[in-house]
Amino acid sequence: MNTTLAQYLSRSIERNSVGLAVKDTIICLSQASKNIAHFLSKNGLLNNEMGIQTGDVNADGDSQKALDVIADHEIIKAIANKDVAAYFSEEQDTVLLLEQKGNLIVCADPLDGSSNIDNNISVGTIFSILPRKNDSFEIDHITNDALQPGVNQLASGFFMYGPQTTLILTIGNGVAAFVLDNDEFVRMDWEPKLTHNGNQFAINMSNMRFWSQKARDYIHKCLDGEEGTFAKNYNMRWCGSLVADAWRIFREGGIFLYPEDSRKNYDTGRLRLIYEANPIAFLVEQAGGRASNGKTEILSIKPNAIHQRIPLIFGSKKDVANYENQ
Ligand code: AHG
Ligand code: MN
Ligand code: MN
């Protein structure tokens, strides 16, 4: 008998008020993801141009596409009037205050991989659920709650809109994968694990001339193959959607790298700590892998701003250690 997402959560989550709030929030986010997948499936039909630029830029300077904004609204709709005190989004300049007495903080990248929307390549929604630490509903105080190190996350995951609509989820006791089947998320017969060493690396190679010596040396060693230091032949893959690259690494092992580089505004990488790196790092560690900024474990880093960027290197432990020790 297939296990549904609701059944999985009922069985695995603690039955206290925070546990029940986390369960409810994940179910609400799954509803939002169904709506986002539906909007995406209509892309390109008359009056359904999801990849069109809205003319606005988000707090980080990325131009917003129609689906970025729609996905953000779907999440807000889904978690409003629940046990969530505040929502932090890649698409919002500041916090969105929700329930004054809410126990949880939600951070999200509503639509990851937006450059792929019009290419019918997988995109996704990444989320992180944190405990509320502060009773105050003052913006500064509640913003501090979003700046907890990732190790404090209660749950994280990502929905992926590809040939299948899927979810990879952790609530802190391993990782589970689900697929949308007849409007219901159902557990897959596959448990994401990163305990083996892979032979794939994922990096945007076109940026090589901007990388540090460390990143160049590492990739050169991968390219050296069986005769080189790592004594194995690597394959390279780069989807350009973090969710799709992460999924593949969960399936096949290997390493993902978005290091810092010398381009303007890339000195701390491209990916955002609280919306992208932390939720992925929690999944990776729960699957037995490692996620690092090249030196330090991502989950131990205390964020200093909600839109902070960070170099992100994750995957099989040995591959990530090889990079760190480079
Ligand atoms: P977003 O669409 O949320 O801005 O994220 C895009 C990210 C991530 O999905 C991907 O790994 C990376 O940007 C791709 O960056 P490049 O275009 O620099 O390769
Ligand atoms: Mn993203
Ligand atoms: Mn995004």
mmCIF file of C-alpha atoms and ligand atoms in Angstrom:
data_model
loop_
_atom_site.group_PDB
_atom_site.id
_atom_site.type_symbol
_atom_site.label_atom_id
_atom_site.label_comp_id
_atom_site.label_asym_id
_atom_site.label_seq_id
_atom_site.Cartn_x
_atom_site.Cartn_y
_atom_site.Cartn_z
ATOM 1 C CA MET A 1 0.000 0.000 0.000
ATOM 2 C CA ASN A 2 1.414 3.418 -0.945
ATOM 3 C CA THR A 3 2.075 5.895 1.865
ATOM 4 C CA THR A 4 0.724 9.392 1.293
ATOM 5 C CA LEU A 5 2.566 12.511 2.442
ATOM 6 C CA ALA A 6 -0.057 13.079 5.159
ATOM 7 C CA GLN A 7 0.336 9.500 6.433
ATOM 8 C CA TYR A 8 4.135 9.784 6.405
ATOM 9 C CA LEU A 9 3.985 13.005 8.414
ATOM 10 C CA SER A 10 1.459 11.616 10.900
ATOM 11 C CA ARG A 11 3.699 8.624 11.536
ATOM 12 C CA SER A 12 7.043 10.449 11.668
ATOM 13 C CA ILE A 13 6.432 13.762 13.340
ATOM 14 C CA GLU A 14 6.177 14.433 17.062
ATOM 15 C CA ARG A 15 2.634 15.049 18.262
ATOM 16 C CA ASN A 16 3.312 18.282 20.077
ATOM 17 C CA SER A 17 2.142 21.719 18.999
ATOM 18 C CA VAL A 18 5.298 22.480 16.983
ATOM 19 C CA GLY A 19 5.294 19.039 15.324
ATOM 20 C CA LEU A 20 1.662 19.428 14.309
ATOM 21 C CA ALA A 21 2.334 22.940 13.011
ATOM 22 C CA VAL A 22 5.223 21.631 10.886
ATOM 23 C CA LYS A 23 3.021 18.874 9.503
ATOM 24 C CA ASP A 24 0.234 21.311 8.660
ATOM 25 C CA THR A 25 2.678 23.733 7.019
ATOM 26 C CA ILE A 26 4.198 21.038 4.805
ATOM 27 C CA ILE A 27 0.707 19.969 3.700
ATOM 28 C CA CYS A 28 -0.149 23.623 2.939
ATOM 29 C CA LEU A 29 3.065 24.027 0.931
ATOM 30 C CA SER A 30 2.231 20.848 -0.982
ATOM 31 C CA GLN A 31 -1.115 22.412 -1.924
ATOM 32 C CA ALA A 32 0.712 25.520 -3.171
ATOM 33 C CA SER A 33 3.052 23.297 -5.199
ATOM 34 C CA LYS A 34 0.114 21.639 -6.954
ATOM 35 C CA ASN A 35 -1.187 25.060 -7.980
ATOM 36 C CA ILE A 36 2.281 26.163 -9.164
ATOM 37 C CA ALA A 37 2.643 22.963 -11.220
ATOM 38 C CA HIS A 38 -0.770 23.666 -12.736
ATOM 39 C CA PHE A 39 0.187 27.242 -13.725
ATOM 40 C CA LEU A 40 3.461 25.994 -15.195
ATOM 41 C CA SER A 41 1.683 23.336 -17.247
ATOM 42 C CA LYS A 42 -0.250 26.110 -19.050
ATOM 43 C CA ASN A 43 2.895 28.085 -19.957
ATOM 44 C CA GLY A 44 2.853 29.375 -23.520
ATOM 45 C CA LEU A 45 -0.915 29.186 -23.958
ATOM 46 C CA LEU A 46 -2.723 32.435 -24.711
ATOM 47 C CA ASN A 47 -2.425 34.822 -21.711
ATOM 48 C CA ASN A 48 -0.321 32.257 -19.847
ATOM 49 C CA GLU A 49 3.208 33.493 -20.382
ATOM 50 C CA MET A 50 4.882 32.281 -17.204
ATOM 51 C CA GLY A 51 8.416 33.141 -18.291
ATOM 52 C CA ILE A 52 7.639 36.748 -19.214
ATOM 53 C CA GLN A 53 9.557 39.389 -17.274
ATOM 54 C CA THR A 54 7.356 41.493 -15.016
ATOM 55 C CA GLY A 55 9.689 44.479 -15.308
ATOM 56 C CA ASP A 56 10.471 44.315 -11.591
ATOM 57 C CA VAL A 57 13.610 43.085 -9.888
ATOM 58 C CA ASN A 58 13.669 41.229 -6.576
ATOM 59 C CA ALA A 59 15.674 42.290 -3.535
ATOM 60 C CA ASP A 60 18.712 40.600 -5.003
ATOM 61 C CA GLY A 61 18.579 42.361 -8.337
ATOM 62 C CA ASP A 62 17.274 39.344 -10.316
ATOM 63 C CA SER A 63 14.578 40.258 -12.812
ATOM 64 C CA GLN A 64 11.257 38.722 -11.791
ATOM 65 C CA LYS A 65 9.289 36.500 -14.113
ATOM 66 C CA ALA A 66 5.531 36.024 -13.980
ATOM 67 C CA LEU A 67 5.853 32.575 -12.399
ATOM 68 C CA ASP A 68 8.241 33.866 -9.688
ATOM 69 C CA VAL A 69 5.496 36.223 -8.534
ATOM 70 C CA ILE A 70 2.660 33.685 -8.948
ATOM 71 C CA ALA A 71 4.589 31.050 -6.983
ATOM 72 C CA ASP A 72 5.295 33.543 -4.210
ATOM 73 C CA HIS A 73 1.579 34.411 -3.978
ATOM 74 C CA GLU A 74 0.571 30.754 -3.939
ATOM 75 C CA ILE A 75 2.856 30.119 -0.971
ATOM 76 C CA ILE A 76 1.564 33.165 0.904
ATOM 77 C CA LYS A 77 -2.046 32.074 0.261
ATOM 78 C CA ALA A 78 -1.259 28.567 1.503
ATOM 79 C CA ILE A 79 0.475 29.497 4.769
ATOM 80 C CA ALA A 80 -1.573 32.555 5.760
ATOM 81 C CA ASN A 81 -3.831 32.138 8.818
ATOM 82 C CA LYS A 82 -1.864 29.089 9.948
ATOM 83 C CA ASP A 83 0.718 28.587 12.651
ATOM 84 C CA VAL A 84 3.323 30.585 10.685
ATOM 85 C CA ALA A 85 4.424 33.888 12.198
ATOM 86 C CA ALA A 86 6.465 35.163 9.269
ATOM 87 C CA TYR A 87 7.400 34.413 5.685
ATOM 88 C CA PHE A 88 10.771 35.289 4.155
ATOM 89 C CA SER A 89 11.070 34.967 0.395
ATOM 90 C CA GLU A 90 13.678 35.490 -2.266
ATOM 91 C CA GLU A 91 11.004 37.543 -4.031
ATOM 92 C CA GLN A 92 10.193 39.876 -1.106
ATOM 93 C CA ASP A 93 12.411 42.736 0.057
ATOM 94 C CA THR A 94 11.588 42.218 3.730
ATOM 95 C CA VAL A 95 9.650 39.914 6.011
ATOM 96 C CA LEU A 96 5.949 39.319 5.487
ATOM 97 C CA LEU A 97 4.299 39.184 8.903
ATOM 98 C CA LEU A 98 1.531 36.567 9.133
ATOM 99 C CA GLU A 99 0.153 35.201 12.445
ATOM 100 C CA GLN A 100 1.116 37.090 15.563
ATOM 101 C CA LYS A 101 1.044 33.923 17.677
ATOM 102 C CA GLY A 102 2.473 31.601 15.005
ATOM 103 C CA ASN A 103 5.124 29.097 16.124
ATOM 104 C CA LEU A 104 7.002 28.820 12.832
ATOM 105 C CA ILE A 105 9.089 30.811 10.367
ATOM 106 C CA VAL A 106 9.014 29.849 6.682
ATOM 107 C CA CYS A 107 11.775 30.813 4.221
ATOM 108 C CA ALA A 108 11.414 29.973 0.522
ATOM 109 C CA ASP A 109 12.718 30.279 -2.979
ATOM 110 C CA PRO A 110 9.227 30.160 -4.533
ATOM 111 C CA LEU A 111 10.491 29.365 -8.018
ATOM 112 C CA ASP A 112 14.006 28.049 -8.413
ATOM 113 C CA GLY A 113 15.476 27.885 -11.895
ATOM 114 C CA SER A 114 13.348 30.633 -13.399
ATOM 115 C CA SER A 115 15.681 30.953 -16.418
ATOM 116 C CA ASN A 116 14.442 27.481 -17.395
ATOM 117 C CA ILE A 117 10.681 28.215 -17.311
ATOM 118 C CA ASP A 118 10.342 28.737 -21.054
ATOM 119 C CA ASN A 119 12.642 25.817 -21.871
ATOM 120 C CA ASN A 120 10.377 23.137 -20.359
ATOM 121 C CA ILE A 121 13.238 22.152 -18.053
ATOM 122 C CA SER A 122 12.559 21.246 -14.420
ATOM 123 C CA VAL A 123 12.122 24.093 -11.953
ATOM 124 C CA GLY A 124 11.060 23.940 -8.327
ATOM 125 C CA THR A 125 10.099 25.461 -4.979
ATOM 126 C CA ILE A 126 12.603 25.255 -2.108
ATOM 127 C CA PHE A 127 11.507 25.762 1.508
ATOM 128 C CA SER A 128 12.900 25.838 5.024
ATOM 129 C CA ILE A 129 10.882 25.743 8.255
ATOM 130 C CA LEU A 130 12.434 27.224 11.408
ATOM 131 C CA PRO A 131 11.167 27.495 14.969
ATOM 132 C CA ARG A 132 10.041 30.901 16.194
ATOM 133 C CA LYS A 133 12.431 32.055 18.921
ATOM 134 C CA ASN A 134 11.011 35.400 19.780
ATOM 135 C CA ASP A 135 7.552 36.386 21.036
ATOM 136 C CA SER A 136 7.890 39.914 19.728
ATOM 137 C CA PHE A 137 6.175 40.763 16.453
ATOM 138 C CA GLU A 138 8.589 43.632 15.783
ATOM 139 C CA ILE A 139 10.153 43.378 12.333
ATOM 140 C CA ASP A 140 13.733 43.448 13.657
ATOM 141 C CA HIS A 141 13.074 40.738 16.213
ATOM 142 C CA ILE A 142 11.264 38.431 13.854
ATOM 143 C CA THR A 143 13.925 38.969 11.204
ATOM 144 C CA ASN A 144 16.441 37.668 13.715
ATOM 145 C CA ASP A 145 14.448 34.444 13.786
ATOM 146 C CA ALA A 146 15.142 33.956 10.084
ATOM 147 C CA LEU A 147 18.857 34.393 10.786
ATOM 148 C CA GLN A 148 19.245 31.174 12.780
ATOM 149 C CA PRO A 149 21.927 28.743 11.600
ATOM 150 C CA GLY A 150 20.508 26.032 9.345
ATOM 151 C CA VAL A 151 21.115 23.388 11.982
ATOM 152 C CA ASN A 152 17.988 24.733 13.732
ATOM 153 C CA GLN A 153 15.689 23.867 10.817
ATOM 154 C CA LEU A 154 12.686 21.726 11.747
ATOM 155 C CA ALA A 155 12.051 20.668 8.166
ATOM 156 C CA SER A 156 13.188 21.493 4.662
ATOM 157 C CA GLY A 157 12.657 20.264 1.162
ATOM 158 C CA PHE A 158 11.941 21.076 -2.429
ATOM 159 C CA PHE A 159 9.133 20.455 -4.849
ATOM 160 C CA MET A 160 10.232 19.874 -8.419
ATOM 161 C CA TYR A 161 8.089 20.512 -11.483
ATOM 162 C CA GLY A 162 9.448 18.240 -14.191
ATOM 163 C CA PRO A 163 8.141 15.212 -16.050
ATOM 164 C CA GLN A 164 6.777 14.370 -12.605
ATOM 165 C CA THR A 165 5.874 16.752 -9.795
ATOM 166 C CA THR A 166 7.914 15.548 -6.837
ATOM 167 C CA LEU A 167 8.989 16.421 -3.307
ATOM 168 C CA ILE A 168 12.202 15.630 -1.444
ATOM 169 C CA LEU A 169 11.626 16.232 2.254
ATOM 170 C CA THR A 170 13.385 16.002 5.593
ATOM 171 C CA ILE A 171 11.871 16.513 9.013
ATOM 172 C CA GLY A 172 15.192 15.635 10.642
ATOM 173 C CA ASN A 173 15.015 11.864 10.555
ATOM 174 C CA GLY A 174 16.327 10.932 7.124
ATOM 175 C CA VAL A 175 15.043 11.963 3.733
ATOM 176 C CA ALA A 176 11.920 10.832 1.907
ATOM 177 C CA ALA A 177 10.861 11.351 -1.709
ATOM 178 C CA PHE A 178 7.285 11.714 -2.953
ATOM 179 C CA VAL A 179 5.613 11.920 -6.337
ATOM 180 C CA LEU A 180 2.307 13.587 -7.171
ATOM 181 C CA ASP A 181 -0.059 10.847 -8.263
ATOM 182 C CA ASN A 182 -3.722 11.678 -8.926
ATOM 183 C CA ASP A 183 -3.558 14.882 -6.887
ATOM 184 C CA GLU A 184 -1.926 13.138 -3.907
ATOM 185 C CA PHE A 185 1.778 13.134 -2.933
ATOM 186 C CA VAL A 186 2.710 9.476 -2.516
ATOM 187 C CA ARG A 187 5.991 8.159 -1.108
ATOM 188 C CA MET A 188 8.401 6.822 -3.721
ATOM 189 C CA ASP A 189 10.039 3.459 -3.441
ATOM 190 C CA TRP A 190 13.415 5.215 -3.251
ATOM 191 C CA GLU A 191 15.163 6.742 -0.294
ATOM 192 C CA PRO A 192 17.555 9.558 -1.192
ATOM 193 C CA LYS A 193 21.017 8.615 0.162
ATOM 194 C CA LEU A 194 24.409 10.211 -0.359
ATOM 195 C CA THR A 195 26.514 7.565 1.275
ATOM 196 C CA HIS A 196 28.270 6.451 -1.915
ATOM 197 C CA ASN A 197 30.814 8.382 -3.948
ATOM 198 C CA GLY A 198 29.599 9.579 -7.285
ATOM 199 C CA ASN A 199 31.364 10.218 -10.533
ATOM 200 C CA GLN A 200 29.504 13.343 -11.572
ATOM 201 C CA PHE A 201 30.259 16.972 -11.049
ATOM 202 C CA ALA A 202 27.831 19.831 -11.645
ATOM 203 C CA ILE A 203 29.222 23.318 -12.154
ATOM 204 C CA ASN A 204 28.710 26.115 -14.650
ATOM 205 C CA MET A 205 32.007 25.587 -16.533
ATOM 206 C CA SER A 206 31.562 28.793 -18.544
ATOM 207 C CA ASN A 207 32.613 30.716 -15.428
ATOM 208 C CA MET A 208 35.974 28.955 -15.117
ATOM 209 C CA ARG A 209 38.006 32.046 -15.906
ATOM 210 C CA PHE A 210 36.418 33.821 -12.928
ATOM 211 C CA TRP A 211 36.968 31.031 -10.375
ATOM 212 C CA SER A 212 39.526 30.899 -7.599
ATOM 213 C CA GLN A 213 42.655 28.788 -8.089
ATOM 214 C CA LYS A 214 41.162 26.263 -5.681
ATOM 215 C CA ALA A 215 38.044 25.703 -7.815
ATOM 216 C CA ARG A 216 40.122 25.494 -10.995
ATOM 217 C CA ASP A 217 42.543 22.987 -9.497
ATOM 218 C CA TYR A 218 39.686 20.838 -8.225
ATOM 219 C CA ILE A 219 37.859 20.693 -11.554
ATOM 220 C CA HIS A 220 41.136 20.031 -13.391
ATOM 221 C CA LYS A 221 41.662 17.021 -11.141
ATOM 222 C CA CYS A 222 38.152 15.797 -12.012
ATOM 223 C CA LEU A 223 38.942 16.277 -15.702
ATOM 224 C CA ASP A 224 42.194 14.303 -15.332
ATOM 225 C CA GLY A 225 40.075 11.167 -14.877
ATOM 226 C CA GLU A 226 41.439 7.751 -14.035
ATOM 227 C CA GLU A 227 45.065 8.828 -14.503
ATOM 228 C CA GLY A 228 44.666 11.807 -12.152
ATOM 229 C CA THR A 229 44.636 12.377 -8.390
ATOM 230 C CA PHE A 230 41.037 11.227 -7.935
ATOM 231 C CA ALA A 231 41.635 8.099 -10.049
ATOM 232 C CA LYS A 232 38.181 8.068 -11.599
ATOM 233 C CA ASN A 233 36.468 9.266 -14.728
ATOM 234 C CA TYR A 234 33.931 11.998 -14.087
ATOM 235 C CA ASN A 235 30.877 12.973 -16.083
ATOM 236 C CA MET A 236 29.620 16.563 -16.092
ATOM 237 C CA ARG A 237 25.981 17.695 -15.836
ATOM 238 C CA TRP A 238 24.514 21.186 -15.332
ATOM 239 C CA CYS A 239 20.766 21.811 -15.543
ATOM 240 C CA GLY A 240 20.874 25.405 -14.314
ATOM 241 C CA SER A 241 18.079 24.643 -11.825
ATOM 242 C CA LEU A 242 19.463 23.880 -8.385
ATOM 243 C CA VAL A 243 16.508 21.585 -7.704
ATOM 244 C CA ALA A 244 17.165 19.457 -10.783
ATOM 245 C CA ASP A 245 20.913 19.290 -10.175
ATOM 246 C CA ALA A 246 20.279 18.400 -6.527
ATOM 247 C CA TRP A 247 17.786 15.682 -7.420
ATOM 248 C CA ARG A 248 20.296 14.074 -9.774
ATOM 249 C CA ILE A 249 22.986 14.144 -7.101
ATOM 250 C CA PHE A 250 20.630 12.521 -4.588
ATOM 251 C CA ARG A 251 20.011 9.807 -7.164
ATOM 252 C CA GLU A 252 23.514 9.241 -8.470
ATOM 253 C CA GLY A 253 25.960 10.825 -6.036
ATOM 254 C CA GLY A 254 28.720 13.254 -6.987
ATOM 255 C CA ILE A 255 29.213 16.932 -6.309
ATOM 256 C CA PHE A 256 27.463 20.240 -7.044
ATOM 257 C CA LEU A 257 29.481 23.456 -6.948
ATOM 258 C CA TYR A 258 28.479 27.097 -7.149
ATOM 259 C CA PRO A 259 31.662 28.677 -5.760
ATOM 260 C CA GLU A 260 32.447 32.345 -5.306
ATOM 261 C CA ASP A 261 34.010 34.017 -8.354
ATOM 262 C CA SER A 262 35.486 37.308 -9.454
ATOM 263 C CA ARG A 263 32.453 38.662 -11.335
ATOM 264 C CA LYS A 264 30.717 41.688 -9.851
ATOM 265 C CA ASN A 265 28.386 40.564 -7.008
ATOM 266 C CA TYR A 266 29.607 36.953 -7.146
ATOM 267 C CA ASP A 267 32.308 37.293 -4.503
ATOM 268 C CA THR A 268 30.157 35.190 -2.166
ATOM 269 C CA GLY A 269 28.685 33.003 -4.883
ATOM 270 C CA ARG A 270 25.207 33.186 -6.347
ATOM 271 C CA LEU A 271 22.947 31.045 -4.207
ATOM 272 C CA ARG A 272 21.107 32.370 -1.182
ATOM 273 C CA LEU A 273 21.856 31.023 2.269
ATOM 274 C CA ILE A 274 18.414 30.938 3.879
ATOM 275 C CA TYR A 275 16.289 30.183 0.795
ATOM 276 C CA GLU A 276 18.528 27.740 -1.082
ATOM 277 C CA ALA A 277 21.718 26.617 0.681
ATOM 278 C CA ASN A 278 20.252 25.866 4.139
ATOM 279 C CA PRO A 279 17.276 23.779 2.991
ATOM 280 C CA ILE A 280 19.425 21.826 0.511
ATOM 281 C CA ALA A 281 22.175 21.377 3.129
ATOM 282 C CA PHE A 282 19.700 19.948 5.664
ATOM 283 C CA LEU A 283 18.521 17.403 3.071
ATOM 284 C CA VAL A 284 22.095 16.575 2.082
ATOM 285 C CA GLU A 285 23.251 15.975 5.667
ATOM 286 C CA GLN A 286 20.179 13.923 6.444
ATOM 287 C CA ALA A 287 20.985 11.791 3.395
ATOM 288 C CA GLY A 288 24.532 11.197 4.663
ATOM 289 C CA GLY A 289 26.326 13.738 2.473
ATOM 290 C CA ARG A 290 28.060 17.054 3.148
ATOM 291 C CA ALA A 291 27.220 20.672 2.269
ATOM 292 C CA SER A 292 29.871 23.339 2.648
ATOM 293 C CA ASN A 293 30.839 26.842 1.603
ATOM 294 C CA GLY A 294 34.228 25.385 0.670
ATOM 295 C CA LYS A 295 35.564 25.634 4.214
ATOM 296 C CA THR A 296 32.733 25.292 6.726
ATOM 297 C CA GLU A 297 29.594 23.220 7.021
ATOM 298 C CA ILE A 298 26.678 25.310 5.681
ATOM 299 C CA LEU A 299 24.361 24.352 8.569
ATOM 300 C CA SER A 300 26.710 25.817 11.184
ATOM 301 C CA ILE A 301 26.848 29.280 9.596
ATOM 302 C CA LYS A 302 24.893 32.061 11.275
ATOM 303 C CA PRO A 303 23.273 34.151 8.497
ATOM 304 C CA ASN A 304 23.955 37.873 8.731
ATOM 305 C CA ALA A 305 21.211 39.079 6.356
ATOM 306 C CA ILE A 306 18.082 37.544 4.894
ATOM 307 C CA HIS A 307 19.264 37.831 1.289
ATOM 308 C CA GLN A 308 22.856 36.762 2.028
ATOM 309 C CA ARG A 309 24.566 34.762 -0.736
ATOM 310 C CA ILE A 310 26.997 31.955 -0.070
ATOM 311 C CA PRO A 311 29.253 29.634 -2.056
ATOM 312 C CA LEU A 312 27.532 26.221 -2.094
ATOM 313 C CA ILE A 313 29.308 22.909 -2.549
ATOM 314 C CA PHE A 314 27.418 19.738 -1.706
ATOM 315 C CA GLY A 315 27.183 16.052 -2.461
ATOM 316 C CA SER A 316 28.937 12.852 -1.479
ATOM 317 C CA LYS A 317 31.121 13.371 1.588
ATOM 318 C CA LYS A 318 34.391 12.354 -0.005
ATOM 319 C CA ASP A 319 33.934 14.539 -3.079
ATOM 320 C CA VAL A 320 33.115 17.578 -0.918
ATOM 321 C CA ALA A 321 36.058 16.824 1.405
ATOM 322 C CA ASN A 322 38.361 16.669 -1.639
ATOM 323 C CA TYR A 323 37.203 20.158 -2.593
ATOM 324 C CA GLU A 324 37.582 21.522 0.935
ATOM 325 C CA ASN A 325 41.086 20.080 1.247
ATOM 326 C CA GLN A 326 42.157 21.384 -2.148
HETATM 327 P P1 AHG B 1 16.656 31.403 -9.170
HETATM 328 O O1 AHG B 1 15.936 31.048 -10.419
HETATM 329 O O2 AHG B 1 15.853 31.126 -7.921
HETATM 330 O O3 AHG B 1 17.266 32.786 -9.183
HETATM 331 O O4 AHG B 1 17.875 30.384 -8.960
HETATM 332 C C1 AHG B 1 18.712 30.078 -10.048
HETATM 333 C C2 AHG B 1 19.957 29.472 -9.502
HETATM 334 C C3 AHG B 1 19.950 27.982 -9.398
HETATM 335 O O5 AHG B 1 18.765 27.344 -9.688
HETATM 336 C C4 AHG B 1 21.004 27.518 -10.351
HETATM 337 O O6 AHG B 1 21.767 26.529 -9.755
HETATM 338 C C5 AHG B 1 21.786 28.743 -10.660
HETATM 339 O O7 AHG B 1 20.989 29.828 -10.347
HETATM 340 C C6 AHG B 1 22.170 28.829 -12.098
HETATM 341 O O8 AHG B 1 23.047 29.866 -12.209
HETATM 342 P P2 AHG B 1 23.793 30.204 -13.574
HETATM 343 O O9 AHG B 1 22.714 30.750 -14.481
HETATM 344 O O10 AHG B 1 24.785 31.227 -13.146
HETATM 345 O O11 AHG B 1 24.421 28.937 -14.097
HETATM 346 MN MN MN B 2 16.878 29.646 -6.830
HETATM 347 MN MN MN B 3 13.825 31.876 -7.373
#
